[in-house]
Amino acid sequence: MNNVFKHIRHILAAVLLMFMVPAMAQDSISEMPEAAEPALAETIAEKEAPAEEGEKFDAKSFIFGHTGDSYCFHITEIKGKPVCVWLPVIVKSKEQGWCVFSSKHVCELKDGETYNNFFIEPMTSDFKPGKLVEINSAGEVVRPFDISFTKNAFGIFLVCIFLLAFFLPAAAKYKKDPMAPPTRYQGMVEWLTYMVLDGIVKPSIHGDKYKKFAPYLLTVFFFIFFSNIFGLIPFFPFSANVTGNLSITVVLALLTYFFVNVFGNKHYWKDILWPDVPIFLKAFPLMPIIELISTITKPFALMVRLFANILAGHIIIMVLMGLIFILGGMYGTGVGAGVSIISIFMSVFMTALELLVAYIQAYVFTMLSSLFIGLAQEEPKEA
């Protein structure tokens, strides 16, 4: 199911192999406890059985396997064996304590096998699909405390390192000699910075108050923008769907919520708790309740908008590519070959559109965050 980019990956496989993380010493696969057999058997039964002539194409696993998080970077397959970059798994089990091992041990398990009672739930499972789970001594499938270095975590670190490497050298040159004429590199950094500062931040936050919030707003814009761009590159060390993960957008929205409400002035809170409305509306606190709810709905809209737009674009591209295998399996290779021309053309078009969406979503998130912060900083106007 991961053969969509097979031809590209075969070409890049030789270069990408140097990035592979060596797997830890291979330990023996632990035998499943007797009490765990019924629970694990039910979970394994949900896996799709291969067809007689080959493995049946699983559209659900194909789509959500690419758009979701995972414990390794799948590069290609050589003679039926996957070529992956294995990431470290770090979990805390209630019975075993802290466990650290290579994801190779759990990603290559066959049906009915576990590694130290750990295994990854299939994407077709109803309980934590695609996540690392454990069989405890009672035979129950439970989720351990998991802080593993997954694709999304790797993508976040990659974006942060890239931003530091991109902006800090320019800042160091300005600090060393502020009066020196800027180089082309410094000019590009200036253009990108002032594009956000003058085009988004200053018009939304009036006066000199924008200086307090500019570092956060600039950081969130470039983090979202480059996360979106890196997520469209389909090979290691990129392809992590960072902003298409709800947990990431929740944190970004909470940061905006923090800056809006913690640094909001007295006038902002007066309009929420004691607005200028008729006295009977103040006696029955309907308006304050509505205003308090609005403080929550604003970051919620930021969270959902970014998550939904980025995830939808990735899903559409995966669906277009999956149509090749679905129709090819239903009507033969001839139909699949004919559909592939249309699917590849539409996928290229959607990828180009996603490049535009990558910028628009970073712009919209930063603009709305600036507007919410600016409204919380407004002073009352004199009559």
C-alpha positions as a printed NumPy array, in Angstrom:
array([[  0.   ,   0.   ,   0.   ],
       [  3.02 ,   2.29 ,   0.362],
       [  4.013,   1.917,  -3.288],
       [  2.468,   5.168,  -4.496],
       [  5.817,   6.914,  -4.573],
       [  7.65 ,   3.676,  -5.344],
       [  9.507,   4.878,  -8.406],
       [ 10.698,   8.074,  -6.728],
       [ 11.683,   6.221,  -3.599],
       [ 13.758,   3.615,  -5.447],
       [ 15.827,   6.409,  -6.974],
       [ 16.372,   8.119,  -3.636],
       [ 16.787,   4.959,  -1.572],
       [ 20.572,   4.767,  -1.973],
       [ 21.016,   8.342,  -0.764],
       [ 18.496,   8.114,   2.032],
       [ 19.987,   4.927,   3.491],
       [ 22.77 ,   6.969,   5.064],
       [ 20.165,   8.609,   7.286],
       [ 18.837,   5.341,   8.62 ],
       [ 19.09 ,   4.909,  12.332],
       [ 20.765,   1.614,  13.174],
       [ 18.356,  -0.667,  14.966],
       [ 19.285,  -1.795,  18.424],
       [ 20.485,  -5.317,  18.999],
       [ 17.729,  -7.697,  18.017],
       [ 16.122,  -9.204,  21.08 ],
       [ 14.076, -12.306,  20.917],
       [ 10.389, -11.727,  20.291],
       [  8.593, -12.339,  23.537],
       [  5.935, -14.982,  23.622],
       [  2.4  , -13.833,  24.233],
       [  1.136, -14.565,  27.74 ],
       [ -1.647, -17.122,  27.927],
       [ -4.013, -14.6  ,  29.501],
       [ -3.309, -12.197,  26.673],
       [ -4.256, -14.596,  23.89 ],
       [ -8.   , -13.795,  23.727],
       [ -7.527, -10.013,  23.805],
       [ -4.742, -10.044,  21.238],
       [ -6.591, -12.513,  19.032],
       [ -9.545, -10.129,  18.803],
       [ -7.251,  -7.269,  17.866],
       [ -5.31 ,  -9.243,  15.287],
       [ -8.534, -10.559,  13.766],
       [ -9.34 ,  -7.024,  12.659],
       [ -6.339,  -7.01 ,  10.39 ],
       [ -7.203,  -7.571,   6.771],
       [ -6.214, -11.028,   5.568],
       [ -4.197, -11.134,   2.332],
       [ -5.999, -12.316,  -0.79 ],
       [ -5.012, -15.522,  -2.54 ],
       [ -3.198, -13.736,  -5.368],
       [ -1.642, -11.017,  -3.222],
       [ -2.395,  -8.536,  -0.511],
       [ -5.682,  -6.732,  -0.962],
       [ -5.451,  -2.952,  -1.161],
       [ -6.642,  -1.361,   2.093],
       [ -7.691,   2.218,   1.297],
       [ -8.262,   3.171,   4.933],
       [ -4.813,   2.083,   6.075],
       [ -3.247,   3.678,   2.992],
       [ -4.848,   7.105,   3.555],
       [ -4.608,   7.365,   7.322],
       [ -1.235,   5.648,   7.39 ],
       [  0.21 ,   8.527,   5.355],
       [ -1.699,  11.383,   6.977],
       [ -1.39 ,  10.091,  10.533],
       [  1.573,   9.842,  12.843],
       [  3.874,   6.807,  12.86 ],
       [  6.934,   5.398,  14.592],
       [  9.154,   5.27 ,  11.504],
       [  9.76 ,   6.862,   8.106],
       [  8.895,   4.394,   5.365],
       [ 11.134,   5.065,   2.337],
       [ 10.629,   2.189,  -0.088],
       [ 10.565,  -1.586,  -0.412],
       [ 13.365,  -3.726,  -1.851],
       [ 12.474,  -7.329,  -2.687],
       [  9.447,  -7.148,  -0.438],
       [ 11.403,  -5.851,   2.57 ],
       [ 10.641,  -2.324,   3.825],
       [ 13.43 ,   0.231,   3.926],
       [ 12.686,   2.538,   6.832],
       [ 14.259,   5.043,   9.161],
       [ 13.524,   3.618,  12.585],
       [ 12.786,   6.113,  15.343],
       [ 13.262,   5.533,  19.09 ],
       [ 10.271,   4.321,  21.099],
       [ 10.088,   5.69 ,  24.657],
       [  7.198,   4.41 ,  26.781],
       [  6.438,   3.904,  30.455],
       [  4.524,   0.757,  31.313],
       [  2.737,   0.342,  34.626],
       [  4.195,  -3.145,  34.948],
       [  7.587,  -2.85 ,  33.212],
       [  8.509,   0.773,  33.923],
       [ 10.402,   2.808,  31.35 ],
       [ 11.21 ,   1.011,  28.097],
       [ 13.393,   2.393,  25.306],
       [ 13.926,   0.496,  22.064],
       [ 13.987,   0.907,  18.3  ],
       [ 10.651,   1.038,  16.485],
       [ 12.032,  -1.714,  14.231],
       [ 11.095,  -4.253,  16.878],
       [  7.375,  -3.406,  16.798],
       [  6.959,  -2.224,  13.2  ],
       [  8.136,  -5.563,  11.757],
       [  6.005,  -7.796,  13.957],
       [  3.849, -10.418,  12.29 ],
       [  0.33 , -11.376,  13.281],
       [  0.206, -12.775,  16.809],
       [  3.679, -11.525,  17.815],
       [  4.637,  -8.98 ,  20.438],
       [  7.886,  -7.408,  21.546],
       [  8.087,  -7.381,  25.346],
       [  4.256,  -7.428,  25.247],
       [  4.186,  -4.313,  23.039],
       [  2.736,  -4.088,  19.539],
       [  1.208,  -1.447,  17.251],
       [ -2.54 ,  -1.469,  16.791],
       [ -3.571,  -1.822,  13.128],
       [ -5.206,   1.159,  11.429],
       [ -8.442,  -0.84 ,  11.173],
       [ -8.674,  -1.206,  14.947],
       [-11.252,   0.677,  17.   ],
       [ -8.858,   1.068,  19.944],
       [ -5.972,   3.52 ,  19.385],
       [ -5.325,   2.669,  15.697],
       [ -1.689,   3.105,  14.717],
       [ -0.576,   3.586,  18.344],
       [  1.718,   1.465,  20.484],
       [ -0.242,  -0.652,  22.976],
       [  0.631,  -3.248,  25.574],
       [ -0.77 ,  -6.543,  26.776],
       [ -0.771,  -6.453,  30.591],
       [ -0.7  ,  -9.423,  32.935],
       [ -4.513,  -9.49 ,  33.021],
       [ -4.643,  -9.955,  29.257],
       [ -5.993,  -6.462,  28.611],
       [ -4.841,  -4.254,  25.748],
       [ -3.809,  -0.966,  27.376],
       [ -2.075,   2.187,  26.221],
       [  1.205,   2.967,  28.042],
       [  2.511,   6.466,  28.697],
       [  4.082,   7.217,  25.328],
       [  6.632,   9.963,  24.599],
       [  8.173,   8.265,  21.579],
       [ 10.07 ,  10.21 ,  18.911],
       [  7.472,   9.845,  16.159],
       [  7.292,  11.388,  12.681],
       [  5.435,  14.444,  13.926],
       [  7.831,  14.974,  16.824],
       [ 10.726,  14.635,  14.385],
       [  9.017,  17.114,  12.044],
       [  8.627,  19.673,  14.831],
       [ 12.315,  19.447,  15.732],
       [ 13.255,  19.66 ,  12.052],
       [ 11.234,  22.856,  11.537],
       [ 12.656,  24.424,  14.71 ],
       [ 16.23 ,  23.602,  13.701],
       [ 15.606,  24.973,  10.212],
       [ 14.185,  28.246,  11.562],
       [ 17.113,  28.699,  13.935],
       [ 19.614,  27.981,  11.158],
       [ 17.786,  30.376,   8.829],
       [ 17.275,  33.408,  11.081],
       [ 20.11 ,  33.343,  13.638],
       [ 23.007,  33.921,  11.156],
       [ 21.261,  37.035,   9.828],
       [ 20.638,  38.279,  13.366],
       [ 24.294,  37.677,  14.254],
       [ 25.444,  39.753,  11.265],
       [ 23.183,  42.635,  12.232],
       [ 24.402,  42.464,  15.813],
       [ 28.046,  42.434,  14.731],
       [ 27.772,  45.441,  12.405],
       [ 24.348,  47.142,  12.344],
       [ 25.465,  49.792,   9.822],
       [ 26.887,  47.367,   7.239],
       [ 24.887,  47.044,   3.999],
       [ 22.796,  43.851,   4.08 ],
       [ 23.745,  40.91 ,   1.936],
       [ 21.269,  39.149,  -0.34 ],
       [ 20.655,  36.605,   2.368],
       [ 19.96 ,  39.324,   4.929],
       [ 17.709,  41.085,   2.424],
       [ 15.643,  37.922,   1.979],
       [ 15.313,  37.516,   5.757],
       [ 14.295,  41.178,   6.075],
       [ 11.699,  40.835,   3.327],
       [ 10.113,  37.77 ,   4.912],
       [ 10.117,  39.357,   8.359],
       [  8.643,  42.695,   7.334],
       [  6.109,  40.973,   5.094],
       [  4.558,  39.543,   8.26 ],
       [  5.35 ,  42.47 ,  10.548],
       [  4.09 ,  45.287,   8.299],
       [  1.436,  43.295,   6.479],
       [ -0.203,  41.457,   9.396],
       [  0.966,  42.47 ,  12.865],
       [  1.154,  46.283,  12.768],
       [ -2.241,  46.863,  11.09 ],
       [ -3.92 ,  44.653,  13.729],
       [ -2.157,  45.845,  16.902],
       [ -2.008,  49.627,  16.962],
       [  0.701,  51.765,  18.468],
       [  3.857,  50.345,  19.965],
       [  2.017,  47.487,  21.632],
       [  2.775,  45.239,  18.667],
       [  6.413,  44.977,  19.814],
       [  5.367,  42.859,  22.803],
       [  3.593,  40.279,  20.623],
       [  5.663,  40.407,  17.419],
       [  8.096,  37.616,  18.46 ],
       [  5.253,  35.162,  19.046],
       [  3.325,  36.103,  15.899],
       [  6.42 ,  35.934,  13.686],
       [  7.379,  32.579,  15.187],
       [  3.923,  31.058,  14.757],
       [  3.695,  32.241,  11.134],
       [  7.008,  30.747,  10.038],
       [  6.488,  27.581,  12.093],
       [  3.124,  26.903,  10.442],
       [  4.331,  27.886,   6.972],
       [  7.43 ,  25.687,   6.927],
       [  5.614,  22.819,   8.66 ],
       [  3.06 ,  22.923,   5.847],
       [  5.79 ,  23.038,   3.177],
       [  7.838,  20.212,   4.688],
       [  4.707,  18.07 ,   4.973],
       [  4.272,  18.171,   1.187],
       [  7.735,  16.716,   0.495],
       [  7.101,  12.944,   0.307],
       [ 10.459,  11.572,   1.513],
       [ 12.734,  11.552,   4.536],
       [ 13.442,  13.726,   6.49 ],
       [ 10.202,  15.475,   5.554],
       [  6.609,  14.223,   4.933],
       [  5.468,  14.637,   8.566],
       [  1.908,  15.954,   8.683],
       [  2.581,  18.277,  11.639],
       [ -0.154,  20.907,  11.266],
       [ -2.606,  18.233,  10.122],
       [ -2.396,  16.776,  13.633],
       [ -5.06 ,  18.054,  16.016],
       [ -2.783,  17.983,  19.067],
       [ -0.393,  20.436,  17.389],
       [ -3.093,  22.915,  16.389],
       [ -4.574,  22.7  ,  19.909],
       [ -1.268,  23.899,  21.391],
       [ -0.976,  26.735,  18.866],
       [ -4.546,  27.848,  19.566],
       [ -3.955,  27.708,  23.336],
       [ -0.902,  29.939,  22.942],
       [ -3.029,  32.54 ,  21.163],
       [ -5.692,  32.157,  23.864],
       [ -3.019,  32.796,  26.496],
       [ -1.717,  35.986,  24.874],
       [ -5.218,  37.343,  24.247],
       [ -6.658,  36.817,  27.712],
       [ -3.642,  37.097,  30.008],
       [ -2.416,  40.347,  28.43 ],
       [ -5.887,  41.782,  27.783],
       [ -6.377,  45.234,  29.345],
       [ -9.093,  46.428,  31.723],
       [-11.308,  47.68 ,  28.908],
       [-11.241,  44.237,  27.286],
       [-12.371,  42.478,  30.459],
       [-14.93 ,  45.195,  31.24 ],
       [-16.589,  44.577,  27.855],
       [-16.765,  40.882,  28.712],
       [-17.864,  40.976,  32.372],
       [-19.78 ,  44.273,  32.475],
       [-20.652,  45.302,  28.906],
       [-22.469,  48.515,  27.939],
       [-25.946,  47.015,  27.605],
       [-29.321,  47.815,  29.233],
       [-29.44 ,  47.191,  32.965],
       [-31.903,  44.302,  32.732],
       [-29.342,  42.383,  30.664],
       [-26.767,  43.033,  33.356],
       [-29.117,  41.83 ,  36.084],
       [-29.517,  38.566,  34.201],
       [-25.902,  37.763,  33.179],
       [-26.69 ,  36.594,  29.68 ],
       [-24.236,  38.859,  27.87 ],
       [-21.231,  38.062,  30.126],
       [-21.89 ,  34.346,  29.62 ],
       [-22.017,  34.81 ,  25.847],
       [-18.844,  36.913,  25.895],
       [-16.996,  34.359,  28.013],
       [-18.03 ,  31.606,  25.611],
       [-16.73 ,  33.731,  22.724],
       [-13.263,  33.787,  24.289],
       [-13.219,  29.985,  23.891],
       [-14.785,  29.768,  20.447],
       [-12.133,  32.04 ,  18.906],
       [ -9.137,  29.771,  19.571],
       [-11.338,  26.753,  18.806],
       [-11.987,  28.191,  15.329],
       [ -8.237,  28.728,  14.855],
       [ -7.543,  25.135,  15.86 ],
       [-10.147,  23.529,  13.616],
       [ -9.493,  25.741,  10.584],
       [ -5.777,  24.96 ,  10.422],
       [ -6.178,  21.256,  11.21 ],
       [ -9.071,  20.656,   8.799],
       [ -7.591,  22.509,   5.818],
       [ -4.186,  20.847,   6.008],
       [ -5.543,  17.361,   6.709],
       [ -8.179,  17.632,   3.962],
       [ -5.553,  18.519,   1.358],
       [ -3.409,  15.512,   2.262],
       [ -6.417,  13.184,   2.259],
       [ -7.534,  14.376,  -1.183],
       [ -4.091,  13.678,  -2.634],
       [ -4.021,  10.208,  -1.048],
       [ -7.53 ,   9.439,  -2.317],
       [ -6.573,  10.419,  -5.859],
       [ -3.546,   8.132,  -5.74 ],
       [ -5.529,   5.333,  -4.099],
       [ -8.057,   5.351,  -6.935],
       [ -5.379,   3.806,  -9.16 ],
       [ -5.18 ,   0.684,  -6.99 ],
       [ -8.891,   0.53 ,  -6.132],
       [-10.123,   0.681,  -9.743],
       [ -7.192,  -1.405, -10.961],
       [ -8.104,  -4.141,  -8.5  ],
       [-11.789,  -3.997,  -9.44 ],
       [-11.564,  -3.749, -13.241],
       [ -8.03 ,  -4.85 , -14.118],
       [ -4.642,  -3.303, -14.743],
       [ -5.784,  -1.644, -17.977],
       [ -8.343,   0.472, -16.16 ],
       [ -5.837,   1.181, -13.41 ],
       [ -3.292,   2.386, -15.959],
       [ -5.856,   4.663, -17.578],
       [ -6.99 ,   6.076, -14.25 ],
       [ -3.379,   6.615, -13.185],
       [ -2.894,   9.313, -15.837],
       [ -5.848,  11.314, -14.513],
       [ -4.996,  10.634, -10.868],
       [ -1.371,  11.688, -11.226],
       [ -2.36 ,  14.861, -13.089],
       [ -4.932,  15.754, -10.42 ],
       [ -2.459,  14.909,  -7.644],
       [  0.119,  17.279,  -9.122],
       [ -2.56 ,  19.96 ,  -9.376],
       [ -3.616,  19.402,  -5.755],
       [  0.001,  19.506,  -4.592],
       [  0.463,  22.864,  -6.327],
       [ -2.754,  24.054,  -4.685],
       [ -1.491,  22.836,  -1.331],
       [  1.583,  25.047,  -1.745],
       [ -0.767,  28.003,  -1.893],
       [ -2.803,  26.668,   1.036],
       [  0.418,  26.288,   3.065],
       [  0.938,  30.053,   2.88 ],
       [ -2.755,  31.004,   3.216],
       [ -3.261,  28.975,   6.39 ],
       [ -0.141,  30.431,   8.019],
       [ -1.32 ,  33.914,   6.98 ],
       [ -4.888,  33.393,   8.25 ],
       [ -3.818,  31.912,  11.595],
       [ -1.376,  34.767,  12.211],
       [ -3.809,  37.44 ,  11.032],
       [ -6.662,  36.217,  13.246],
       [ -4.299,  35.834,  16.21 ],
       [ -3.123,  39.416,  15.644],
       [ -6.706,  40.666,  15.429],
       [ -7.734,  38.906,  18.634],
       [ -4.688,  40.252,  20.467],
       [ -5.24 ,  43.739,  19.024],
       [ -8.876,  43.804,  20.157],
       [ -7.761,  42.854,  23.66 ],
       [ -5.355,  45.828,  23.662],
       [ -7.792,  48.501,  22.454],
       [ -8.353,  51.462,  24.744],
       [-11.832,  52.985,  25.225],
       [-12.556,  55.759,  22.763],
       [-13.537,  59.142,  24.117],
       [-16.982,  60.468,  23.201]])
